[in-house]
């Protein structure tokens, strides 16, 4: 086979694989139709699915242990291991977690923003409660992503931190956690 035919076959195969990836990925992860955007969107989608899986596994482990009486915030100082997900061996995150049998809430700083994630069973009207709390705290929601699987839902917020904000990450996580009661 000539070099041209081999290259044509490789491009055809690559385009077919990209079409499959595009069809398996929700449209809001795909900004544009070029190859780099498709691959980037798929990576973001896989990261989100990985987080849902980890949360479900931790919830399953907590259910097998004795249930905790209520939510209790705790500082989050995570340094993922070299063999951890996506190889973020040098990443240091500061944040807070607040977990209960009803929901897991995590708040962490990302640059000049806060990333707030909640995972729980699907509760009608819960997203409105969370948004109301954030707005009452004078926080500006820059981005919201909702992922669901069966009866479980993950809400991921990117929130702008104002200079006047005096709320700690632990307090934010606890405020949002209490909306699940």
Coordinates of N, CA and C in Angstrom, one line a residue:
X1 N 0.8 -1.2 0.0 CA 0.0 0.0 0.0 C 0.9 1.2 0.0
X2 N 0.5 2.2 -0.8 CA 1.3 3.4 -0.8 C 1.1 4.3 0.4
X3 N 2.0 5.2 0.6 CA 2.0 6.1 1.8 C 0.7 6.9 1.8
X4 N 0.3 7.4 0.6 CA -0.9 8.2 0.5 C -2.2 7.4 0.9
X5 N -2.3 6.1 0.5 CA -3.4 5.3 0.8 C -3.4 5.0 2.3
X6 N -2.3 4.8 2.9 CA -2.2 4.5 4.3 C -2.7 5.7 5.1
X7 N -2.2 6.9 4.7 CA -2.6 8.1 5.4 C -4.1 8.4 5.2
X8 N -4.6 8.2 4.0 CA -6.0 8.4 3.8 C -6.9 7.5 4.7
X9 N -6.4 6.2 4.8 CA -7.1 5.3 5.7 C -7.1 5.7 7.1
X10 N -5.9 6.2 7.6 CA -5.7 6.7 8.9 C -6.7 7.8 9.2
X11 N -6.8 8.8 8.3 CA -7.7 9.9 8.5 C -9.1 9.5 8.5
X12 N -9.5 8.6 7.7 CA -10.8 8.1 7.6 C -11.2 7.4 9.0
X13 N -10.3 6.6 9.5 CA -10.5 5.9 10.7 C -10.6 6.9 11.9
X14 N -9.7 7.9 11.9 CA -9.8 9.0 12.9 C -11.1 9.7 12.9
X15 N -11.6 10.1 11.7 CA -12.8 10.8 11.6 C -14.0 9.9 12.1
X16 N -14.0 8.7 11.8 CA -15.0 7.8 12.3 C -15.0 7.7 13.8
X17 N -13.8 7.6 14.4 CA -13.7 7.6 15.9 C -14.2 8.9 16.5
X18 N -13.9 10.0 15.9 CA -14.3 11.3 16.4 C -15.9 11.4 16.3
X19 N -16.5 10.9 15.2 CA -17.9 10.9 15.1 C -18.6 10.1 16.2
X20 N -18.0 9.0 16.6 CA -18.5 8.1 17.7 C -18.4 8.9 19.0
X21 N -17.2 9.5 19.2 CA -17.0 10.3 20.5 C -18.0 11.4 20.6
X22 N -18.2 12.1 19.4 CA -19.1 13.2 19.4 C -20.6 12.7 19.7
X23 N -20.9 11.6 19.2 CA -22.3 11.1 19.4 C -22.5 10.6 20.9
X24 N -21.4 10.2 21.5 CA -21.5 9.7 22.9 C -21.4 10.8 24.0
X25 N -21.1 12.0 23.5 CA -20.8 13.2 24.5 C -22.0 14.1 24.4
X26 N -22.5 14.6 25.6 CA -23.6 15.6 25.6 C -23.1 16.8 24.8
X27 N -24.1 17.5 24.1 CA -23.7 18.6 23.2 C -23.2 19.8 24.0
X28 N -23.5 20.0 25.3 CA -23.0 21.2 26.0 C -21.5 21.0 26.3
X29 N -20.9 19.9 26.2 CA -19.5 19.7 26.3 C -18.7 20.0 25.1
X30 N -19.4 20.1 24.0 CA -18.8 20.3 22.7 C -19.0 21.8 22.2
X31 N -18.0 22.6 22.3 CA -18.1 24.0 21.9 C -18.1 24.2 20.4
X32 N -17.2 23.5 19.7 CA -17.2 23.6 18.3 C -17.0 22.2 17.7
X33 N -17.0 22.1 16.4 CA -16.9 20.7 15.8 C -15.5 20.3 15.4
X34 N -14.5 21.1 15.7 CA -13.1 20.7 15.2 C -12.6 19.6 16.2
X35 N -11.6 18.9 15.7 CA -11.1 17.7 16.4 C -10.6 18.0 17.8
X36 N -9.9 19.1 18.0 CA -9.4 19.5 19.3 C -10.5 19.8 20.3
X37 N -11.6 20.4 19.8 CA -12.7 20.7 20.7 C -13.5 19.5 21.1
X38 N -13.6 18.6 20.1 CA -14.3 17.3 20.4 C -13.5 16.5 21.5
X39 N -12.2 16.4 21.3 CA -11.4 15.7 22.3 C -11.4 16.4 23.6
X40 N -11.3 17.7 23.6 CA -11.4 18.4 24.9 C -12.7 18.3 25.6
X41 N -13.8 18.3 24.9 CA -15.1 18.1 25.5 C -15.3 16.7 26.0
X42 N -14.8 15.7 25.3 CA -14.9 14.3 25.8 C -14.1 14.2 27.1
X43 N -12.9 14.8 27.2 CA -12.1 14.8 28.4 C -12.9 15.4 29.6
X44 N -13.5 16.5 29.4 CA -14.3 17.1 30.4 C -15.5 16.2 30.9
X45 N -16.1 15.6 29.9 CA -17.2 14.7 30.2 C -16.8 13.5 31.0
X46 N -15.6 12.9 30.6 CA -15.1 11.8 31.3 C -14.7 12.2 32.7
X47 N -14.1 13.4 32.9 CA -13.8 13.8 34.3 C -15.0 13.9 35.1
X48 N -16.1 14.5 34.6 CA -17.3 14.6 35.3 C -17.9 13.3 35.7
X49 N -17.9 12.3 34.7 CA -18.4 11.0 35.0 C -17.5 10.3 36.1
X50 N -16.2 10.6 36.1 CA -15.3 10.0 37.1 C -15.7 10.6 38.5
X51 N -16.0 11.8 38.6 CA -16.4 12.4 39.8 C -17.7 11.8 40.4
X52 N -18.6 11.6 39.5 CA -19.9 11.0 39.9 C -19.6 9.6 40.4
X53 N -18.8 8.9 39.7 CA -18.5 7.5 40.1 C -17.8 7.5 41.5
X54 N -16.8 8.4 41.7 CA -16.2 8.5 43.0 C -17.2 8.8 44.1
X55 N -18.0 9.7 43.9 CA -19.0 10.1 44.9 C -20.0 9.0 45.2
X56 N -20.4 8.3 44.1 CA -21.3 7.2 44.4 C -20.6 6.1 45.2
X57 N -19.3 5.8 44.9 CA -18.6 4.8 45.6 C -18.4 5.2 47.1
X58 N -18.1 6.5 47.3 CA -18.0 6.9 48.7 C -19.3 6.9 49.4
X59 N -20.4 7.2 48.8 CA -21.7 7.1 49.4 C -22.0 5.7 49.7
X60 N -21.7 4.8 48.8 CA -21.9 3.4 49.1 C -21.1 2.9 50.3
X61 N -19.9 3.3 50.4 CA -19.1 2.9 51.6 C -19.6 3.5 52.9
X62 N -20.1 4.8 52.8 CA -20.7 5.4 54.0 C -21.9 4.7 54.4
X63 N -22.7 4.2 53.5 CA -24.0 3.5 53.8 C -23.6 2.2 54.5
X64 N -22.5 1.6 54.1 CA -22.2 0.3 54.7 C -21.6 0.5 56.1
X65 N -21.1 1.7 56.4 CA -20.7 2.0 57.8 C -21.8 2.6 58.5
X66 N -21.6 2.9 59.8 CA -22.7 3.5 60.6 C -23.0 4.9 60.0
X67 N -24.3 5.3 59.9 CA -24.7 6.6 59.4 C -24.3 7.7 60.4
X68 N -23.9 8.8 59.9 CA -23.5 9.9 60.7 C -24.8 10.7 61.1
X69 N -24.8 11.3 62.3 CA -26.0 12.0 62.8 C -26.4 13.2 61.9
X70 N -25.4 13.8 61.3 CA -25.8 15.0 60.5 C -24.6 15.5 59.7
X71 N -24.7 16.6 59.0 CA -23.6 17.1 58.2 C -22.6 17.7 59.1
X72 N -21.3 17.5 58.7 CA -20.3 18.2 59.4 C -19.2 18.6 58.4
X73 N -19.0 19.9 58.3 CA -18.0 20.3 57.4 C -16.6 19.9 57.8
X74 N -15.7 19.7 56.8 CA -14.3 19.4 57.2 C -13.4 20.0 56.1
X75 N -12.3 20.4 56.5 CA -11.4 21.0 55.5 C -10.9 20.0 54.5
X76 N -10.7 20.4 53.3 CA -10.3 19.5 52.2 C -8.9 20.0 51.8
X77 N -7.9 19.2 52.0 CA -6.5 19.4 51.5 C -6.1 18.2 50.8
X78 N -6.4 18.2 49.5 CA -6.2 17.0 48.7 C -5.0 17.2 47.8
X79 N -4.1 16.2 47.8 CA -3.0 16.2 46.8 C -3.1 14.8 46.2
X80 N -3.7 14.7 45.0 CA -3.9 13.5 44.3 C -2.6 12.7 44.1
X81 N -2.7 11.4 44.2 CA -1.5 10.6 44.0 C -1.0 10.6 42.5
X82 N 0.2 10.2 42.3 CA 0.7 10.1 40.9 C -0.1 9.1 40.1
X83 N -0.6 8.1 40.7 CA -1.4 7.1 39.9 C -2.9 7.4 40.1
X84 N -3.2 8.5 40.6 CA -4.6 9.0 40.8 C -5.2 9.3 39.4
X85 N -6.5 9.8 39.5 CA -7.1 10.1 38.2 C -6.4 11.2 37.5
X86 N -6.2 11.0 36.2 CA -5.6 12.0 35.3 C -4.2 12.5 35.7
X87 N -3.6 11.8 36.6 CA -2.2 12.1 36.9 C -1.9 13.5 37.5
X88 N -2.8 14.1 38.3 CA -2.5 15.4 38.8 C -1.7 15.2 40.1
X89 N -0.5 14.8 39.9 CA 0.4 14.5 41.1 C 0.8 15.8 41.8
X90 N 0.9 17.0 41.2 CA 1.4 18.2 41.8 C 0.3 19.2 42.2
X91 N -1.0 18.8 42.0 CA -2.1 19.7 42.2 C -2.4 19.8 43.7
X92 N -2.5 21.0 44.3 CA -2.8 21.2 45.7 C -4.1 22.0 45.7
X93 N -5.2 21.4 46.3 CA -6.5 22.1 46.3 C -6.8 22.5 47.8
X94 N -7.4 23.6 48.0 CA -7.9 24.0 49.3 C -9.4 24.1 49.2
X95 N -10.1 23.5 50.1 CA -11.5 23.6 50.1 C -12.2 23.0 51.3
X96 N -13.5 22.7 51.2 CA -14.2 22.1 52.3 C -15.2 21.1 51.8
X97 N -15.5 20.1 52.6 CA -16.5 19.1 52.3 C -17.5 19.1 53.4
X98 N -18.7 18.8 53.1 CA -19.8 18.7 54.0 C -20.7 17.5 53.6
X99 N -20.5 16.4 54.2 CA -21.2 15.2 53.7 C -22.3 14.7 54.7
X100 N -23.4 14.2 54.2 CA -24.4 13.6 55.1 C -25.1 12.5 54.2
X101 N -26.0 11.7 54.9 CA -26.7 10.7 54.1 C -27.5 11.3 53.0
X102 N -27.9 12.6 53.1 CA -28.7 13.2 52.1 C -27.9 13.6 50.8
X103 N -26.7 14.2 51.1 CA -26.0 14.8 50.0 C -24.5 15.0 50.4
X104 N -23.7 15.0 49.4 CA -22.3 15.4 49.6 C -22.1 16.8 48.9
X105 N -21.4 17.7 49.7 CA -21.2 19.1 49.2 C -19.7 19.3 49.3
X106 N -19.1 19.9 48.2 CA -17.7 20.2 48.2 C -17.5 21.6 47.6
X107 N -16.8 22.4 48.3 CA -16.4 23.7 47.8 C -14.9 23.9 47.8
X108 N -14.4 24.3 46.7 CA -12.9 24.5 46.6 C -12.6 25.7 45.8
X109 N -11.5 26.3 46.1 CA -11.0 27.5 45.4 C -10.3 27.1 44.1
X110 N -10.6 27.8 43.0 CA -10.0 27.6 41.7 C -9.7 29.0 41.2
X111 N -8.5 29.4 41.3 CA -8.1 30.8 40.9 C -8.9 31.8 41.7
X112 N -9.6 32.7 41.0 CA -10.4 33.7 41.7 C -11.9 33.3 41.9
X113 N -12.2 32.0 41.6 CA -13.5 31.5 41.7 C -13.6 30.4 42.7
X114 N -14.8 30.0 43.1 CA -15.1 28.8 43.9 C -15.8 27.8 43.0
X115 N -15.4 26.6 43.1 CA -16.1 25.5 42.5 C -16.9 24.8 43.6
X116 N -18.2 24.7 43.4 CA -19.1 24.1 44.4 C -19.8 22.9 43.7
X117 N -19.7 21.8 44.3 CA -20.3 20.5 43.7 C -21.1 19.9 44.8
X118 N -22.3 19.5 44.4 CA -23.2 18.7 45.2 C -23.6 17.4 44.5
X119 N -23.7 16.3 45.2 CA -24.2 15.1 44.7 C -25.2 14.5 45.6
X120 N -26.3 14.2 45.1 CA -27.4 13.6 45.9 C -28.4 12.9 45.1
X121 N -29.4 12.3 45.7 CA -30.4 11.7 44.9 C -31.2 12.9 44.3
X122 N -32.0 12.6 43.3 CA -32.7 13.7 42.6 C -33.9 14.1 43.5
X123 N -33.9 15.4 43.8 CA -34.9 16.0 44.6 C -35.5 17.2 43.8
X124 N -36.8 17.1 43.6 CA -37.5 18.2 42.8 C -37.3 19.5 43.5
X125 N -36.9 20.5 42.8 CA -36.8 21.9 43.3 C -35.5 22.2 44.0
X126 N -34.6 21.2 44.2 CA -33.4 21.3 44.9 C -32.5 22.4 44.3
X127 N -32.3 22.4 43.0 CA -31.5 23.3 42.3 C -31.9 24.8 42.6
X128 N -33.2 25.0 42.6 CA -33.7 26.3 42.9 C -33.3 26.7 44.3
X129 N -33.4 25.8 45.3 CA -33.0 26.1 46.7 C -31.5 26.5 46.7
X130 N -30.7 25.8 46.0 CA -29.3 26.1 46.1 C -29.0 27.4 45.4
X131 N -29.6 27.7 44.3 CA -29.4 29.0 43.6 C -29.9 30.1 44.5
X132 N -31.0 29.9 45.2 CA -31.5 31.0 46.1 C -30.6 31.2 47.2
X133 N -30.0 30.2 47.8 CA -29.0 30.4 48.9 C -27.8 31.1 48.4
X134 N -27.3 30.8 47.2 CA -26.1 31.5 46.6 C -26.4 32.9 46.4
X135 N -27.6 33.2 45.8 CA -28.0 34.6 45.5 C -28.2 35.4 46.8
X136 N -28.8 34.7 47.9 CA -28.9 35.4 49.2 C -27.6 35.7 49.8
X137 N -26.6 34.9 49.5 CA -25.2 35.2 50.0 C -24.5 36.2 49.1
X138 N -25.2 36.8 48.2 CA -24.6 37.7 47.2 C -23.4 37.1 46.4
X139 N -23.6 35.9 46.1 CA -22.6 35.2 45.2 C -23.1 35.2 43.8
X140 N -22.2 35.4 42.9 CA -22.5 35.4 41.4 C -22.2 34.0 40.8
X141 N -23.2 33.4 40.2 CA -23.0 32.1 39.6 C -22.5 32.4 38.2
X142 N -21.3 31.9 37.8 CA -20.8 32.1 36.5 C -21.2 31.0 35.6
X143 N -21.3 29.8 36.1 CA -21.5 28.6 35.3 C -22.2 27.5 36.2
X144 N -23.1 26.8 35.6 CA -23.8 25.7 36.2 C -23.8 24.5 35.3
X145 N -23.4 23.3 35.8 CA -23.5 22.1 35.0 C -24.2 21.1 35.8
X146 N -25.2 20.4 35.2 CA -26.0 19.4 35.8 C -25.7 18.1 35.1
X147 N -25.3 17.1 35.9 CA -25.1 15.7 35.3 C -26.0 14.8 36.2
X148 N -26.6 13.8 35.5 CA -27.4 12.9 36.3 C -27.3 11.5 35.7
X149 N -27.4 10.5 36.6 CA -27.4 9.1 36.3 C -28.3 8.4 37.2
X150 N -29.3 7.7 36.6 CA -30.4 7.1 37.4 C -31.0 8.1 38.3
X151 N -31.0 7.9 39.6 CA -31.7 8.7 40.5 C -30.7 9.7 41.2
X152 N -29.5 9.8 40.7 CA -28.4 10.6 41.3 C -28.2 11.8 40.4
X153 N -27.9 13.0 41.0 CA -27.6 14.2 40.3 C -26.4 14.9 40.9
X154 N -25.6 15.4 40.0 CA -24.4 16.2 40.4 C -24.6 17.6 39.8
X155 N -24.6 18.6 40.7 CA -24.6 20.0 40.4 C -23.2 20.5 40.6
X156 N -22.7 21.1 39.5 CA -21.3 21.8 39.6 C -21.5 23.3 39.3
X157 N -21.2 24.1 40.2 CA -21.2 25.5 40.1 C -19.9 26.1 40.0
X158 N -19.7 27.2 39.2 CA -18.5 28.0 39.2 C -19.0 29.4 39.7
X159 N -18.5 29.8 40.9 CA -19.0 31.0 41.6 C -17.9 32.0 41.7
X160 N -18.3 33.3 41.3 CA -17.3 34.4 41.4 C -17.2 34.8 42.9
X161 N -16.0 35.0 43.3 CA -15.7 35.5 44.7 C -15.7 37.0 44.7
X162 N -16.5 37.6 45.4 CA -16.5 39.1 45.5 C -15.5 39.5 46.6
X163 N -14.9 40.6 46.5 CA -14.0 41.1 47.5 C -14.6 41.3 48.9
X164 N -15.9 41.6 48.9 CA -16.7 41.8 50.1 C -17.1 40.6 50.8
X165 N -16.9 39.4 50.1 CA -17.4 38.1 50.7 C -16.6 37.8 51.9
X166 N -17.3 37.5 53.0 CA -16.6 37.2 54.3 C -16.9 35.7 54.7
X167 N -17.5 35.0 53.8 CA -17.9 33.6 54.0 C -16.8 32.6 53.8
X168 N -16.5 31.7 54.7 CA -15.5 30.7 54.5 C -16.1 29.6 53.6
X169 N -15.2 28.8 53.1 CA -15.6 27.6 52.3 C -16.4 26.6 53.1
X170 N -16.0 26.5 54.4 CA -16.7 25.6 55.3 C -18.1 26.1 55.5
X171 N -18.3 27.4 55.7 CA -19.6 28.0 55.9 C -20.5 27.8 54.7
X172 N -19.9 28.0 53.5 CA -20.6 27.9 52.3 C -21.1 26.5 52.1
X173 N -20.2 25.5 52.3 CA -20.6 24.1 52.2 C -21.7 23.7 53.1
X174 N -21.6 24.2 54.4 CA -22.6 23.9 55.4 C -24.0 24.6 55.0
X175 N -24.0 25.8 54.5 CA -25.2 26.5 54.1 C -25.9 25.7 53.0
X176 N -25.1 25.3 52.0 CA -25.7 24.5 50.9 C -26.2 23.1 51.4
X177 N -25.4 22.5 52.2 CA -25.8 21.2 52.8 C -27.1 21.3 53.5
X178 N -27.3 22.3 54.2 CA -28.6 22.5 55.0 C -29.8 22.6 54.1
X179 N -29.6 23.0 52.9 CA -30.8 23.1 51.9 C -31.3 21.7 51.6
X180 N -30.6 20.7 51.8 CA -31.0 19.3 51.5 C -31.9 18.7 52.6
X181 N -32.0 19.4 53.8 CA -32.8 18.9 54.9 C -34.3 19.0 54.6

